C-alpha cells in the first residue's frame, strides 16, 4: 500500500510523545493523547462527480492533574514550544479547577496500560486505484436512476483512518490504528407533493475495515432495489395509526438501543454533567442491580471486542482496559456506561467508555459498542407470531426527551404483518412510547444468525460538543402493542 | 506583543503561505486557500462548580485546485511554522494535481472571478475567561447551575490565485446554562456577545431564582390533545432551525426534498405576518465572514419567507451553477435568521394566552412527516401551565407532533413585539457564529401526543 502524502505514522507520534516528556509541566500526573487522522471522500450525484475531498489532521490533547485540579489543552502546534505551551495551559486550567472544581482530581485514574489495537483491514483503501473507485460509483449511481421520478440520487465511498497514541506520566503507552469504510446509496423519489427517500449500500451500516466490506454490502447490486423501494413508497398507503405489534429490523433497532438504553445509562448524565445540553436520565443510581429495564429476553452488553464494530478498541481515552460486560441481564439493570472517573465520582461500577471525538476534545462518557444479545427466534418466527402488526426498517427520524424516556421514531419503510405473513408496503411508518415500558413489551429476539453489526457515526453529546462513532449490533426484535402511526397532515 | 499584532502576523503569514502556493500553480490552474482557525476556552460547570476546563487551539487549511473543468479539495492542519506548513501544503497540492488527472469534468464548478478584498477586525479585546467564570459562579451562589462557557477568537482567511484576499477575525463569548431544582424542574439562560459584562447574566440568574420557585410547585401532567400555547423565542428557534434542514436551499427545492414543498407549490401558505430573512448586513451580528469559500460576497439580506409565501432560496456556488441561479449564500443553510416581529407586547403575553401552555424551550425536534412540514419534539426547560393569565404550575415534559403549516398558518394568533437575539451555542467542529433573532409566537393549539 502506498501511504498517503503527509502520513503520520505511529513512529511519528512516539517521537512527539518523547518531545512532550521533556517539556511536560511540573504536576502530579499528565497524559498526552496524539491523534493523526487521514480521510478521503468520493461521491457521484446525478451522474456528476462531487468535489473529491481528502485531508489529514494531527494534534495533541494534554491533560494535567495538579493538586485537586484537572485541566486540558489541545493544540496542533506540535513544536517543542507548542507542546510546552499546551502543558502550561493545561496546568493553569488544573489550578482553576483546584480552586473551583466539582470533584477532587485525585479521582482521575492514572493510566499505566501498555497495549496495541489494529482494526481488521483486508483490502486497504490505498490499494485500489482512484479510477476503479470512480467507476464503481458511476455504475452504482447509474443503477439508481431508473425512473424520471428519481429526482436525486447519490453513491459515495469514504474512508478514514485514526492513529492514536496515549501516553502518561504513569507509564501508559496505548496505540490504536483504526480504519473505517463509509459507503452509501441514496435515491429520492417524488410524485406531486409526496417525496420519499431510501438509503442503502452501507449508508446506515458503517464498520471498521477496508474495501472488502463492499462485497458484503453488495454495493452496486443493492442500487436497483434502493431506487425501486423509493418509488414503491410513493404509491404505498400511509402506515396505519393504531396500537399494533411491531417487528423492528436491526437498521432501526440500533437507534432504539442507542436512544433509549445507551443514553439513559451514561453515568455522566446520571451525575448531572449533561443536564444543560444532552440531558439527564430517568435512571437513578439506586436502580442498578434491581431495576427491571425490560423483559427476560433483554440482554445488553458493552462489548469493545466485536471484530469490525465501529467502537472496537483495546482501551478507552483515559487509558482503561476495555472489556465486555453486561449492562442489562435477563431484563435487569446491572451497571451504567461510565468511565473510571465517573465510576469514582458515583461509587458505581462501569465500563471503559471515556471517549473523545478527536484530539481537540476531552474524554467524556460515551457508548462504545452497545449491543443487544441474540435470542433464539428466526425472522420468520418473529413475523409468524404477529396477528396484526408492522415491520419497520431504516431509521429516518429520532426524538426523545431529555430524561430519555418519551421517544418517537420514524422509519423509511414499513410492511404490514397480517396473520403472521408480511403484507403490503406502508409509507412514513413511525411509533412512539416510553423507554421504561417499551422494553418490557419485548417478546421476541432474533437468533445469532440474524444479528447485524451496525453503528452510528453522528452520536452528539458534550459541552463542548462532540460527535463520534458508536457501534450497535442487534438482531430483529418483536414488541407487543405499540402505538404506531403514519404520515399526513 | 498585542493581540492585534499577533493577529496581523497570522494574517501576513497566511497570505505569504497562499502566495507561495500560488507560485507553485501552473497558468491553467486556479487555487483557493481558506484558513479556519479557532482559539477557544471552554469551561464546563455542574452544580455551579468547574466540571471540565480547557483550551483548544486549531488551524485548518482548505485547498481547492481547479484545472480544465476539474476540481479537487484537500485539508490539513497548520502548525503556525510557515516553512513547515508550506511544505505540508505543497505536498497536498501535488497530491491534488495527481488526483485531477483521474477525475471527470465537473460541470458545476463555480468561483468568483472578481479579485475582491476585505479586512475585518474585532473592536473589542478578548474576554478574560477566568475572571468571567468566577463572576458567574459568584452570581449563581446557591443555585444548581449547569452549563458551558465558550469564548475566544475565530479567524477565516481566503486567498486565491484569482487575487482574492479576505481576512475576518471575530472575538466573542457565549455562556449557555440552566438552573435546576430537581427532576423535570429547570429553567434556561443563554447570553452571548462580544463585550463581557456580568450584569445581564446576574439579572437573568435573579429572574431564574424566581422561576425556580414556580418550577418547584407540583407538576401539572397534561393528557395528549391540542393546547393553546405561547412559544418563547428559544422554543421558536428550535422549530425554525428545522427549516434550516433542507428548507431554504435551492437544491432541496429543485429536487423536491424541502419540507416546504407544499408552500412552494402553492398548496399551503403561512400567515401573512410570517417574514423570515437571512441577514448579513446592518441587522446581522457581524460575526460571520461576508465572503464565501469560492470568493463570492454575500448579499446583505435575503427574504426567505415573504408575507407567508416562499421567497428567495439560498443558492450556494455549486447549486447556482447546477440550476443557473446567481449565488447568494455560502451554503444551503441559513446562518443569520431574522423573523419579523408582531404586536404582542411582553407584558401582555400571559393575559393574551389566558389559559394554556407557556413553553420556554423545545428540545430534540425532528421530522415526523416532512411532506407536511410536520415536526415532533419535546417541551423542556421553563414550561408552565397558565390559567386566566397567571402561571400556576410547571408542566411535566410533553411530546408534540404538529405541522408548521398550522403553527405558522391558520393557528398563529400573534407574534411577539420584541425579538430575542440568540447566538448559537453549538460547538461541533468549532464554535458556531450562527445566530437567530426571533420573536415568540402565540398559537391557537399545539398538538401534544405523549
mmCIF file of N, CA and C in Angstrom, chain B residues 158-260:
data_model
loop_
_atom_site.group_PDB
_atom_site.id
_atom_site.type_symbol
_atom_site.label_atom_id
_atom_site.label_comp_id
_atom_site.label_asym_id
_atom_site.label_seq_id
_atom_site.Cartn_x
_atom_site.Cartn_y
_atom_site.Cartn_z
ATOM 1 N N UNK B 158 -9.225 33.919 3.308
ATOM 2 C CA UNK B 158 -9.393 33.370 1.963
ATOM 3 C C UNK B 158 -8.430 34.087 1.028
ATOM 4 N N UNK B 159 -7.665 33.299 0.298
ATOM 5 C CA UNK B 159 -6.753 33.876 -0.696
ATOM 6 C C UNK B 159 -6.767 32.945 -1.903
ATOM 7 N N UNK B 160 -6.729 33.530 -3.089
ATOM 8 C CA UNK B 160 -6.796 32.688 -4.284
ATOM 9 C C UNK B 160 -5.830 33.187 -5.345
ATOM 10 N N UNK B 161 -5.578 32.322 -6.297
ATOM 11 C CA UNK B 161 -4.722 32.735 -7.423
ATOM 12 C C UNK B 161 -5.455 33.722 -8.320
ATOM 13 N N UNK B 162 -6.770 33.845 -8.143
ATOM 14 C CA UNK B 162 -7.535 34.876 -8.860
ATOM 15 C C UNK B 162 -7.170 36.250 -8.311
ATOM 16 N N UNK B 163 -6.823 36.295 -7.027
ATOM 17 C CA UNK B 163 -6.482 37.556 -6.386
ATOM 18 C C UNK B 163 -7.320 37.896 -5.170
ATOM 19 N N UNK B 164 -8.201 36.983 -4.760
ATOM 20 C CA UNK B 164 -8.991 37.248 -3.548
ATOM 21 C C UNK B 164 -8.075 37.358 -2.336
ATOM 22 N N UNK B 165 -8.371 38.299 -1.472
ATOM 23 C CA UNK B 165 -7.676 38.422 -0.186
ATOM 24 C C UNK B 165 -8.710 38.855 0.847
ATOM 25 N N UNK B 166 -9.152 37.915 1.658
ATOM 26 C CA UNK B 166 -10.163 38.232 2.671
ATOM 27 C C UNK B 166 -9.677 37.734 4.028
ATOM 28 N N UNK B 167 -9.911 38.550 5.027
ATOM 29 C CA UNK B 167 -9.490 38.189 6.379
ATOM 30 C C UNK B 167 -10.578 38.640 7.342
ATOM 31 N N UNK B 168 -11.056 37.719 8.152
ATOM 32 C CA UNK B 168 -12.147 38.051 9.070
ATOM 33 C C UNK B 168 -11.838 37.452 10.441
ATOM 34 N N UNK B 169 -11.744 38.304 11.429
ATOM 35 C CA UNK B 169 -11.482 37.848 12.800
ATOM 36 C C UNK B 169 -12.668 38.267 13.667
ATOM 37 N N UNK B 170 -13.157 37.351 14.472
ATOM 38 C CA UNK B 170 -14.200 37.712 15.437
ATOM 39 C C UNK B 170 -13.791 37.241 16.819
ATOM 40 N N UNK B 171 -14.118 38.035 17.790
ATOM 41 C CA UNK B 171 -13.938 37.644 19.197
ATOM 42 C C UNK B 171 -15.313 37.654 19.833
ATOM 43 N N UNK B 172 -15.639 36.591 20.501
ATOM 44 C CA UNK B 172 -16.969 36.522 21.098
ATOM 45 C C UNK B 172 -16.948 35.569 22.282
ATOM 46 N N UNK B 173 -18.024 35.621 23.051
ATOM 47 C CA UNK B 173 -18.196 34.685 24.167
ATOM 48 C C UNK B 173 -19.624 34.188 24.138
ATOM 49 N N UNK B 174 -19.832 33.073 24.754
ATOM 50 C CA UNK B 174 -21.191 32.559 24.900
ATOM 51 C C UNK B 174 -21.260 31.766 26.186
ATOM 52 N N UNK B 175 -22.217 32.111 27.017
ATOM 53 C CA UNK B 175 -22.476 31.325 28.222
ATOM 54 C C UNK B 175 -23.874 30.755 28.085
ATOM 55 N N UNK B 176 -23.964 29.449 28.057
ATOM 56 C CA UNK B 176 -25.235 28.746 27.877
ATOM 57 C C UNK B 176 -25.453 27.881 29.106
ATOM 58 N N UNK B 177 -26.554 28.096 29.813
ATOM 59 C CA UNK B 177 -26.673 27.402 31.101
ATOM 60 C C UNK B 177 -28.117 27.113 31.470
ATOM 61 N N UNK B 178 -28.270 26.316 32.507
ATOM 62 C CA UNK B 178 -29.587 26.050 33.077
ATOM 63 C C UNK B 178 -29.425 25.929 34.586
ATOM 64 N N UNK B 179 -30.499 26.216 35.308
ATOM 65 C CA UNK B 179 -30.505 26.059 36.761
ATOM 66 C C UNK B 179 -31.602 25.072 37.130
ATOM 67 N N UNK B 180 -31.293 24.206 38.074
ATOM 68 C CA UNK B 180 -32.150 23.045 38.331
ATOM 69 C C UNK B 180 -32.652 23.027 39.775
ATOM 70 N N UNK B 181 -33.900 22.587 39.899
ATOM 71 C CA UNK B 181 -34.498 22.468 41.227
ATOM 72 C C UNK B 181 -34.975 21.065 41.512
ATOM 73 N N UNK B 182 -34.554 20.112 40.710
ATOM 74 C CA UNK B 182 -34.973 18.725 40.883
ATOM 75 C C UNK B 182 -35.360 18.143 39.539
ATOM 76 N N UNK B 183 -35.882 16.904 39.557
ATOM 77 C CA UNK B 183 -36.242 16.236 38.312
ATOM 78 C C UNK B 183 -37.313 17.035 37.567
ATOM 79 N N UNK B 184 -37.139 17.210 36.274
ATOM 80 C CA UNK B 184 -38.080 17.949 35.424
ATOM 81 C C UNK B 184 -38.368 19.347 35.950
ATOM 82 N N UNK B 185 -37.405 19.934 36.623
ATOM 83 C CA UNK B 185 -37.584 21.258 37.209
ATOM 84 C C UNK B 185 -36.330 22.074 36.891
ATOM 85 N N UNK B 186 -36.377 22.772 35.770
ATOM 86 C CA UNK B 186 -35.192 23.517 35.350
ATOM 87 C C UNK B 186 -35.593 24.702 34.489
ATOM 88 N N UNK B 187 -34.782 25.726 34.549
ATOM 89 C CA UNK B 187 -35.001 26.913 33.717
ATOM 90 C C UNK B 187 -33.698 27.231 32.993
ATOM 91 N N UNK B 188 -33.840 27.957 31.883
ATOM 92 C CA UNK B 188 -32.726 28.093 30.953
ATOM 93 C C UNK B 188 -32.254 29.536 30.815
ATOM 94 N N UNK B 189 -30.942 29.704 30.640
ATOM 95 C CA UNK B 189 -30.379 31.014 30.341
ATOM 96 C C UNK B 189 -29.355 30.894 29.227
ATOM 97 N N UNK B 190 -29.182 31.972 28.510
ATOM 98 C CA UNK B 190 -28.193 31.979 27.442
ATOM 99 C C UNK B 190 -27.799 33.418 27.180
ATOM 100 N N UNK B 191 -26.513 33.671 27.146
ATOM 101 C CA UNK B 191 -26.056 35.033 26.931
ATOM 102 C C UNK B 191 -24.753 35.010 26.147
ATOM 103 N N UNK B 192 -24.769 35.657 25.014
ATOM 104 C CA UNK B 192 -23.569 35.706 24.195
ATOM 105 C C UNK B 192 -23.350 37.094 23.653
ATOM 106 N N UNK B 193 -22.146 37.371 23.224
ATOM 107 C CA UNK B 193 -21.854 38.682 22.667
ATOM 108 C C UNK B 193 -20.376 38.853 22.441
ATOM 109 N N UNK B 194 -19.957 40.106 22.374
ATOM 110 C CA UNK B 194 -18.536 40.382 22.115
ATOM 111 C C UNK B 194 -17.860 41.070 23.310
ATOM 112 N N UNK B 195 -18.601 41.868 24.046
ATOM 113 C CA UNK B 195 -18.024 42.554 25.209
ATOM 114 C C UNK B 195 -18.690 42.017 26.477
ATOM 115 N N UNK B 196 -17.895 41.475 27.352
ATOM 116 C CA UNK B 196 -18.432 40.802 28.533
ATOM 117 C C UNK B 196 -18.790 41.794 29.642
ATOM 118 N N UNK B 197 -19.974 41.582 30.179
ATOM 119 C CA UNK B 197 -20.413 42.308 31.359
ATOM 120 C C UNK B 197 -21.295 41.321 32.121
ATOM 121 N N UNK B 198 -21.005 41.087 33.368
ATOM 122 C CA UNK B 198 -21.742 40.077 34.114
ATOM 123 C C UNK B 198 -23.178 40.505 34.405
ATOM 124 N N UNK B 199 -23.483 41.787 34.263
ATOM 125 C CA UNK B 199 -24.793 42.287 34.694
ATOM 126 C C UNK B 199 -25.973 41.543 34.062
ATOM 127 N N UNK B 200 -26.009 41.362 32.732
ATOM 128 C CA UNK B 200 -27.166 40.640 32.163
ATOM 129 C C UNK B 200 -27.290 39.219 32.708
ATOM 130 N N UNK B 201 -26.152 38.559 32.949
ATOM 131 C CA UNK B 201 -26.198 37.189 33.486
ATOM 132 C C UNK B 201 -26.718 37.229 34.921
ATOM 133 N N UNK B 202 -26.238 38.200 35.688
ATOM 134 C CA UNK B 202 -26.688 38.328 37.079
ATOM 135 C C UNK B 202 -28.198 38.579 37.142
ATOM 136 N N UNK B 203 -28.678 39.454 36.244
ATOM 137 C CA UNK B 203 -30.119 39.755 36.225
ATOM 138 C C UNK B 203 -30.930 38.523 35.821
ATOM 139 N N UNK B 204 -30.403 37.801 34.836
ATOM 140 C CA UNK B 204 -31.123 36.587 34.407
ATOM 141 C C UNK B 204 -31.123 35.553 35.526
ATOM 142 N N UNK B 205 -30.012 35.447 36.246
ATOM 143 C CA UNK B 205 -29.942 34.486 37.359
ATOM 144 C C UNK B 205 -30.957 34.841 38.451
ATOM 145 N N UNK B 206 -31.114 36.125 38.711
ATOM 146 C CA UNK B 206 -32.101 36.519 39.719
ATOM 147 C C UNK B 206 -33.508 36.147 39.262
ATOM 148 N N UNK B 207 -33.784 36.383 37.990
ATOM 149 C CA UNK B 207 -35.098 36.004 37.455
ATOM 150 C C UNK B 207 -35.283 34.490 37.519
ATOM 151 N N UNK B 208 -34.199 33.765 37.285
ATOM 152 C CA UNK B 208 -34.293 32.300 37.310
ATOM 153 C C UNK B 208 -34.584 31.792 38.722
ATOM 154 N N UNK B 209 -34.079 32.485 39.725
ATOM 155 C CA UNK B 209 -34.391 32.068 41.106
ATOM 156 C C UNK B 209 -35.906 32.125 41.327
ATOM 157 N N UNK B 210 -36.537 33.204 40.820
ATOM 158 C CA UNK B 210 -37.995 33.324 40.964
ATOM 159 C C UNK B 210 -38.706 32.246 40.146
ATOM 160 N N UNK B 211 -38.189 31.987 38.946
ATOM 161 C CA UNK B 211 -38.810 30.961 38.104
ATOM 162 C C UNK B 211 -38.692 29.581 38.745
ATOM 163 N N UNK B 212 -37.568 29.325 39.405
ATOM 164 C CA UNK B 212 -37.393 28.018 40.065
ATOM 165 C C UNK B 212 -38.378 27.852 41.207
ATOM 166 N N UNK B 213 -38.749 28.962 41.856
ATOM 167 C CA UNK B 213 -39.757 28.867 42.916
ATOM 168 C C UNK B 213 -41.067 28.320 42.352
ATOM 169 N N UNK B 214 -41.387 28.768 41.134
ATOM 170 C CA UNK B 214 -42.609 28.260 40.498
ATOM 171 C C UNK B 214 -42.407 26.819 40.052
ATOM 172 N N UNK B 215 -41.212 26.548 39.509
ATOM 173 C CA UNK B 215 -40.934 25.208 38.991
ATOM 174 C C UNK B 215 -40.992 24.135 40.079
ATOM 175 N N UNK B 216 -40.777 24.530 41.324
ATOM 176 C CA UNK B 216 -40.798 23.521 42.399
ATOM 177 C C UNK B 216 -42.219 23.230 42.886
ATOM 178 N N UNK B 217 -43.219 23.930 42.315
ATOM 179 C CA UNK B 217 -44.601 23.564 42.642
ATOM 180 C C UNK B 217 -44.899 22.190 42.043
ATOM 181 N N UNK B 218 -45.950 21.520 42.529
ATOM 182 C CA UNK B 218 -46.278 20.190 41.967
ATOM 183 C C UNK B 218 -46.496 20.274 40.457
ATOM 184 N N UNK B 219 -45.938 19.306 39.743
ATOM 185 C CA UNK B 219 -46.037 19.277 38.279
ATOM 186 C C UNK B 219 -47.474 19.071 37.834
ATOM 187 N N UNK B 220 -47.864 19.797 36.796
ATOM 188 C CA UNK B 220 -49.153 19.526 36.159
ATOM 189 C C UNK B 220 -48.900 18.547 35.017
ATOM 190 N N UNK B 221 -49.646 17.472 35.007
ATOM 191 C CA UNK B 221 -49.471 16.463 33.965
ATOM 192 C C UNK B 221 -50.625 16.573 32.987
ATOM 193 N N UNK B 222 -50.282 16.848 31.739
ATOM 194 C CA UNK B 222 -51.295 17.043 30.714
ATOM 195 C C UNK B 222 -51.560 15.736 29.975
ATOM 196 N N UNK B 223 -52.743 15.618 29.459
ATOM 197 C CA UNK B 223 -53.055 14.480 28.591
ATOM 198 C C UNK B 223 -52.878 14.950 27.143
ATOM 199 N N UNK B 224 -52.624 14.005 26.229
ATOM 200 C CA UNK B 224 -52.478 14.416 24.832
ATOM 201 C C UNK B 224 -53.706 15.178 24.344
ATOM 202 N N UNK B 225 -53.471 16.108 23.451
ATOM 203 C CA UNK B 225 -54.562 16.934 22.924
ATOM 204 C C UNK B 225 -53.989 18.221 22.381
ATOM 205 N N UNK B 226 -54.851 19.106 21.960
ATOM 206 C CA UNK B 226 -54.391 20.365 21.370
ATOM 207 C C UNK B 226 -54.543 21.480 22.408
ATOM 208 N N UNK B 227 -53.465 22.208 22.648
ATOM 209 C CA UNK B 227 -53.439 23.233 23.693
ATOM 210 C C UNK B 227 -53.017 24.582 23.119
ATOM 211 N N UNK B 228 -53.725 25.606 23.540
ATOM 212 C CA UNK B 228 -53.314 26.972 23.234
ATOM 213 C C UNK B 228 -51.931 27.179 23.873
ATOM 214 N N UNK B 229 -51.039 27.879 23.171
ATOM 215 C CA UNK B 229 -49.660 27.941 23.700
ATOM 216 C C UNK B 229 -48.942 29.215 23.281
ATOM 217 N N UNK B 230 -48.095 29.676 24.180
ATOM 218 C CA UNK B 230 -47.101 30.711 23.870
ATOM 219 C C UNK B 230 -45.750 30.018 23.742
ATOM 220 N N UNK B 231 -45.137 30.203 22.589
ATOM 221 C CA UNK B 231 -43.801 29.652 22.358
ATOM 222 C C UNK B 231 -42.810 30.797 22.494
ATOM 223 N N UNK B 232 -41.984 30.752 23.538
ATOM 224 C CA UNK B 232 -40.985 31.802 23.748
ATOM 225 C C UNK B 232 -39.951 31.753 22.616
ATOM 226 N N UNK B 233 -39.181 32.817 22.405
ATOM 227 C CA UNK B 233 -38.240 32.848 21.273
ATOM 228 C C UNK B 233 -37.308 31.629 21.205
ATOM 229 N N UNK B 234 -36.825 31.130 22.351
ATOM 230 C CA UNK B 234 -35.919 29.970 22.279
ATOM 231 C C UNK B 234 -36.650 28.732 21.783
ATOM 232 N N UNK B 235 -37.935 28.619 22.073
ATOM 233 C CA UNK B 235 -38.719 27.494 21.551
ATOM 234 C C UNK B 235 -38.957 27.678 20.050
ATOM 235 N N UNK B 236 -39.229 28.905 19.646
ATOM 236 C CA UNK B 236 -39.428 29.185 18.222
ATOM 237 C C UNK B 236 -38.144 28.853 17.443
ATOM 238 N N UNK B 237 -37.004 29.153 18.061
ATOM 239 C CA UNK B 237 -35.721 28.878 17.390
ATOM 240 C C UNK B 237 -35.575 27.395 17.058
ATOM 241 N N UNK B 238 -36.031 26.533 17.971
ATOM 242 C CA UNK B 238 -35.929 25.084 17.712
ATOM 243 C C UNK B 238 -36.774 24.692 16.501
ATOM 244 N N UNK B 239 -37.946 25.312 16.374
ATOM 245 C CA UNK B 239 -38.803 24.996 15.223
ATOM 246 C C UNK B 239 -38.214 25.538 13.927
ATOM 247 N N UNK B 240 -37.753 26.764 13.993
ATOM 248 C CA UNK B 240 -37.246 27.391 12.765
ATOM 249 C C UNK B 240 -35.948 26.710 12.314
ATOM 250 N N UNK B 241 -35.168 26.227 13.290
ATOM 251 C CA UNK B 241 -33.940 25.501 12.929
ATOM 252 C C UNK B 241 -34.245 24.284 12.067
ATOM 253 N N UNK B 242 -35.420 23.709 12.276
ATOM 254 C CA UNK B 242 -35.782 22.547 11.446
ATOM 255 C C UNK B 242 -35.886 22.942 9.971
ATOM 256 N N UNK B 243 -36.321 24.170 9.733
ATOM 257 C CA UNK B 243 -36.421 24.620 8.340
ATOM 258 C C UNK B 243 -35.045 24.838 7.717
ATOM 259 N N UNK B 244 -34.048 25.074 8.590
ATOM 260 C CA UNK B 244 -32.684 25.217 8.072
ATOM 261 C C UNK B 244 -32.198 23.902 7.463
ATOM 262 N N UNK B 245 -32.859 22.828 7.824
ATOM 263 C CA UNK B 245 -32.512 21.477 7.387
ATOM 264 C C UNK B 245 -33.233 21.233 6.059
ATOM 265 N N UNK B 246 -32.661 21.620 4.989
ATOM 266 C CA UNK B 246 -33.182 21.423 3.624
ATOM 267 C C UNK B 246 -34.381 22.309 3.302
ATOM 268 N N UNK B 247 -34.723 23.239 4.156
ATOM 269 C CA UNK B 247 -35.917 24.031 3.918
ATOM 270 C C UNK B 247 -35.746 25.096 2.857
ATOM 271 N N UNK B 248 -34.629 25.799 2.903
ATOM 272 C CA UNK B 248 -34.494 27.006 2.097
ATOM 273 C C UNK B 248 -33.511 26.877 0.940
ATOM 274 N N UNK B 249 -32.793 25.766 0.838
ATOM 275 C CA UNK B 249 -31.744 25.721 -0.183
ATOM 276 C C UNK B 249 -32.296 25.316 -1.543
ATOM 277 N N UNK B 250 -31.716 25.911 -2.542
ATOM 278 C CA UNK B 250 -32.222 25.749 -3.904
ATOM 279 C C UNK B 250 -32.203 24.287 -4.334
ATOM 280 N N UNK B 251 -31.142 23.568 -3.996
ATOM 281 C CA UNK B 251 -31.047 22.179 -4.446
ATOM 282 C C UNK B 251 -32.198 21.348 -3.870
ATOM 283 N N UNK B 252 -32.469 21.511 -2.571
ATOM 284 C CA UNK B 252 -33.567 20.754 -1.960
ATOM 285 C C UNK B 252 -34.907 21.145 -2.559
ATOM 286 N N UNK B 253 -35.013 22.415 -2.925
ATOM 287 C CA UNK B 253 -36.282 22.848 -3.515
ATOM 288 C C UNK B 253 -36.452 22.271 -4.912
ATOM 289 N N UNK B 254 -35.367 22.305 -5.704
ATOM 290 C CA UNK B 254 -35.490 21.808 -7.084
ATOM 291 C C UNK B 254 -35.608 20.281 -7.133
ATOM 292 N N UNK B 255 -35.047 19.596 -6.150
ATOM 293 C CA UNK B 255 -35.179 18.134 -6.130
ATOM 294 C C UNK B 255 -36.344 17.710 -5.248
ATOM 295 N N UNK B 256 -37.145 18.655 -4.848
ATOM 296 C CA UNK B 256 -38.394 18.449 -4.121
ATOM 297 C C UNK B 256 -38.201 17.675 -2.821
ATOM 298 N N UNK B 257 -37.080 17.961 -2.166
ATOM 299 C CA UNK B 257 -36.821 17.361 -0.849
ATOM 300 C C UNK B 257 -37.144 18.328 0.277
ATOM 301 N N UNK B 258 -37.424 19.567 -0.046
ATOM 302 C CA UNK B 258 -37.665 20.548 1.004
ATOM 303 C C UNK B 258 -38.959 20.248 1.768
ATOM 304 N N UNK B 259 -38.941 20.445 3.077
ATOM 305 C CA UNK B 259 -40.191 20.292 3.838
ATOM 306 C C UNK B 259 -41.195 21.404 3.522
ATOM 307 N N UNK B 260 -40.767 22.409 2.771
ATOM 308 C CA UNK B 260 -41.669 23.496 2.390
ATOM 309 C C UNK B 260 -42.251 23.281 0.991
#
